[in-house]
CSV table of C-alpha atoms in Angstrom, one decimal:
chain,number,residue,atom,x,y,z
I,27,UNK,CA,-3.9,34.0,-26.7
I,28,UNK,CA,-7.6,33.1,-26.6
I,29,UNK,CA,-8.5,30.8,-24.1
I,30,UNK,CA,-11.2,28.7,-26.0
I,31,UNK,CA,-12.4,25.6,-24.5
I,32,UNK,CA,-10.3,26.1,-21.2
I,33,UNK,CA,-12.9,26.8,-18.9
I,34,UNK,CA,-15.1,23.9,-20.4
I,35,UNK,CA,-11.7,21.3,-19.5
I,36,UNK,CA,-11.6,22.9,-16.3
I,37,UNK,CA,-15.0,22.1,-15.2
I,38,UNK,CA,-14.5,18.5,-16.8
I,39,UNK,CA,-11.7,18.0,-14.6
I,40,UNK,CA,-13.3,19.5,-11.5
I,41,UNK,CA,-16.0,17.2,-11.7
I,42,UNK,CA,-13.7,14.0,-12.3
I,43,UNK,CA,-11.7,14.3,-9.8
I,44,UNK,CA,-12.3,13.4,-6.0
I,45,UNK,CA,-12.9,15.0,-3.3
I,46,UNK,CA,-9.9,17.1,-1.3
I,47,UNK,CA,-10.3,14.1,2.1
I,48,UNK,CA,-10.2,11.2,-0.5
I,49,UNK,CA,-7.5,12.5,-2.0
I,50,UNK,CA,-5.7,13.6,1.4
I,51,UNK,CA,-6.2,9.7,2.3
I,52,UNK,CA,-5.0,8.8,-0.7
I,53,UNK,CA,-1.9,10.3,0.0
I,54,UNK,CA,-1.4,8.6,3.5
I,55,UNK,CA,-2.0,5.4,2.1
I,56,UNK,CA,0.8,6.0,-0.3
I,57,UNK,CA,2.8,7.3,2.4
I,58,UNK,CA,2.6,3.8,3.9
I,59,UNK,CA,3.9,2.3,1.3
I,60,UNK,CA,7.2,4.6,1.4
I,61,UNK,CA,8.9,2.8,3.9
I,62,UNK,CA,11.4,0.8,2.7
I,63,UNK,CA,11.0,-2.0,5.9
I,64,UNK,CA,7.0,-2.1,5.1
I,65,UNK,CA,7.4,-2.4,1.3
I,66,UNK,CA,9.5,-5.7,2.1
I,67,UNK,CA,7.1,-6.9,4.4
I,68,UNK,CA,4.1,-6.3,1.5
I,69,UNK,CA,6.8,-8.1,-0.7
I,70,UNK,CA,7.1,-11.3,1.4
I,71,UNK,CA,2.9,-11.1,2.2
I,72,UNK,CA,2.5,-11.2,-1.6
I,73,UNK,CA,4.5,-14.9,-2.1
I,74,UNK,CA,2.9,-16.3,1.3
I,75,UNK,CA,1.3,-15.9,4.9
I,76,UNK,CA,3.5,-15.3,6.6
I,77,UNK,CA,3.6,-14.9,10.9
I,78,UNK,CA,5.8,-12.4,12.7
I,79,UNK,CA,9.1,-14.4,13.7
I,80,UNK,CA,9.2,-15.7,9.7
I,81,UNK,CA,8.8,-12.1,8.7
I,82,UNK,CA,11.7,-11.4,11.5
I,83,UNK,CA,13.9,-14.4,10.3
I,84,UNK,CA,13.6,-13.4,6.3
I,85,UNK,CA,14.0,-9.4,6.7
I,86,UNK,CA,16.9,-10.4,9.4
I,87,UNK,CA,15.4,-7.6,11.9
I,88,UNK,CA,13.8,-8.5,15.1
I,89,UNK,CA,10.2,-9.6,16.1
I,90,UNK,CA,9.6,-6.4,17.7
I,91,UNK,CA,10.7,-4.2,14.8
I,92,UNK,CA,8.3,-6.1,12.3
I,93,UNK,CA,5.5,-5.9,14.8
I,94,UNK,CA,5.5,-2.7,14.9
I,95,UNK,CA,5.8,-2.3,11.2
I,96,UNK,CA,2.7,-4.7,11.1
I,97,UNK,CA,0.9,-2.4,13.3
I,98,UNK,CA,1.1,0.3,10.8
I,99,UNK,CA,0.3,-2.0,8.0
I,100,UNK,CA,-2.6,-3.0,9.7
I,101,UNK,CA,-3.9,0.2,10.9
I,102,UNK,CA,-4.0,1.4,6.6
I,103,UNK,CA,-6.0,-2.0,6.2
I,104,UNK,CA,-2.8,-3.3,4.0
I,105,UNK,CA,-2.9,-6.5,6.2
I,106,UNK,CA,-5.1,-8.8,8.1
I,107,UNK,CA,-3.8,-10.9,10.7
I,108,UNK,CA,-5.9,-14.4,11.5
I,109,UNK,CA,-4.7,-16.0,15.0
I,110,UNK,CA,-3.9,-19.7,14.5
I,111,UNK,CA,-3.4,-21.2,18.2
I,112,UNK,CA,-0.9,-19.0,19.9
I,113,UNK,CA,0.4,-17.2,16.8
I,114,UNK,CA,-0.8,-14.5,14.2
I,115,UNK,CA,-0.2,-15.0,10.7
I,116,UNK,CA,-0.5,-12.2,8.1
I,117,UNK,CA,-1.7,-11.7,4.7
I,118,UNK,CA,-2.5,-9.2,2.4
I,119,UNK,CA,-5.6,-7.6,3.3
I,120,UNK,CA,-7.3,-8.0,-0.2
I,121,UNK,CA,-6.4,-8.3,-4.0
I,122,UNK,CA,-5.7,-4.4,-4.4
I,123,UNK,CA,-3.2,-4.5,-2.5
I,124,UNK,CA,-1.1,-6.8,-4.4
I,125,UNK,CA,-2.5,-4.6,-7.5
I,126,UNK,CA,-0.9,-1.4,-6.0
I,127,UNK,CA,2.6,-3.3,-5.9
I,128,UNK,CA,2.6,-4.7,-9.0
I,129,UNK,CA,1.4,-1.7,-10.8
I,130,UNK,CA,4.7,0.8,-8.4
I,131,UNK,CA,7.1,-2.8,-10.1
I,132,UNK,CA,6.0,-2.6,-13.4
I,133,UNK,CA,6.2,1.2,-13.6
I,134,UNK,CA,9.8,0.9,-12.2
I,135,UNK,CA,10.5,-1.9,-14.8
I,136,UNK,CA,9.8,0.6,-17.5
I,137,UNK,CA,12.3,3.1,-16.7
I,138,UNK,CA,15.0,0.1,-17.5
């Protein structure tokens, strides 16, 4: 079989793709995502802000748990946290965010 073409694709590929550390960040970021606890947390910072004891009461897990989970969030710049007074209330870091989980729903939507 005659290989026609292929080493032409290859090289159009190659040169579309990123680089081996983007795409080695790439997949920690998704990695972060594939935690059950800290795709509910992303879930509840999509509806609202939300601050550390209401992310405790609506997951039904304790403060510390979700801190640290928030910790992890924050340290892959999913989340920002903005101190009001004595608390920190969270948010989505920026729009993409919200983009990555609606894109991972609808994709699970259309194996229904």
């Amino acid at each position: 079989m005659e290989r026609v073409g292929c080493e032409d694709r290859v090289s159009a590929v190659r040169k579309k793709i990123s680089d081996e550390a983007t795409l080695c960040d790439l997949a920690e970021l998704f990695k972060v995502f594939g935690d059950g606890t800290r795709a509910k947390i992303l879930c509840c910072l999509e509806v609202r802000d939300l601050c550390v004891g209401e992310l405790a009461e609506i997951l039904g897990m304790s403060v510390s748990a979700v801190s640290h989970q928030l910790r992890v969030l924050r340290s892959a710049k999913l989340v920002r946290g903005v101190k009001e007074g004595k608390e920190v209330r969270y948010a989505l870091d920026d729009h993409h965010v919200m983009m990555i989980i609606e894109c991972g729903l609808s994709h699970l939507q259309e194996r229904d």
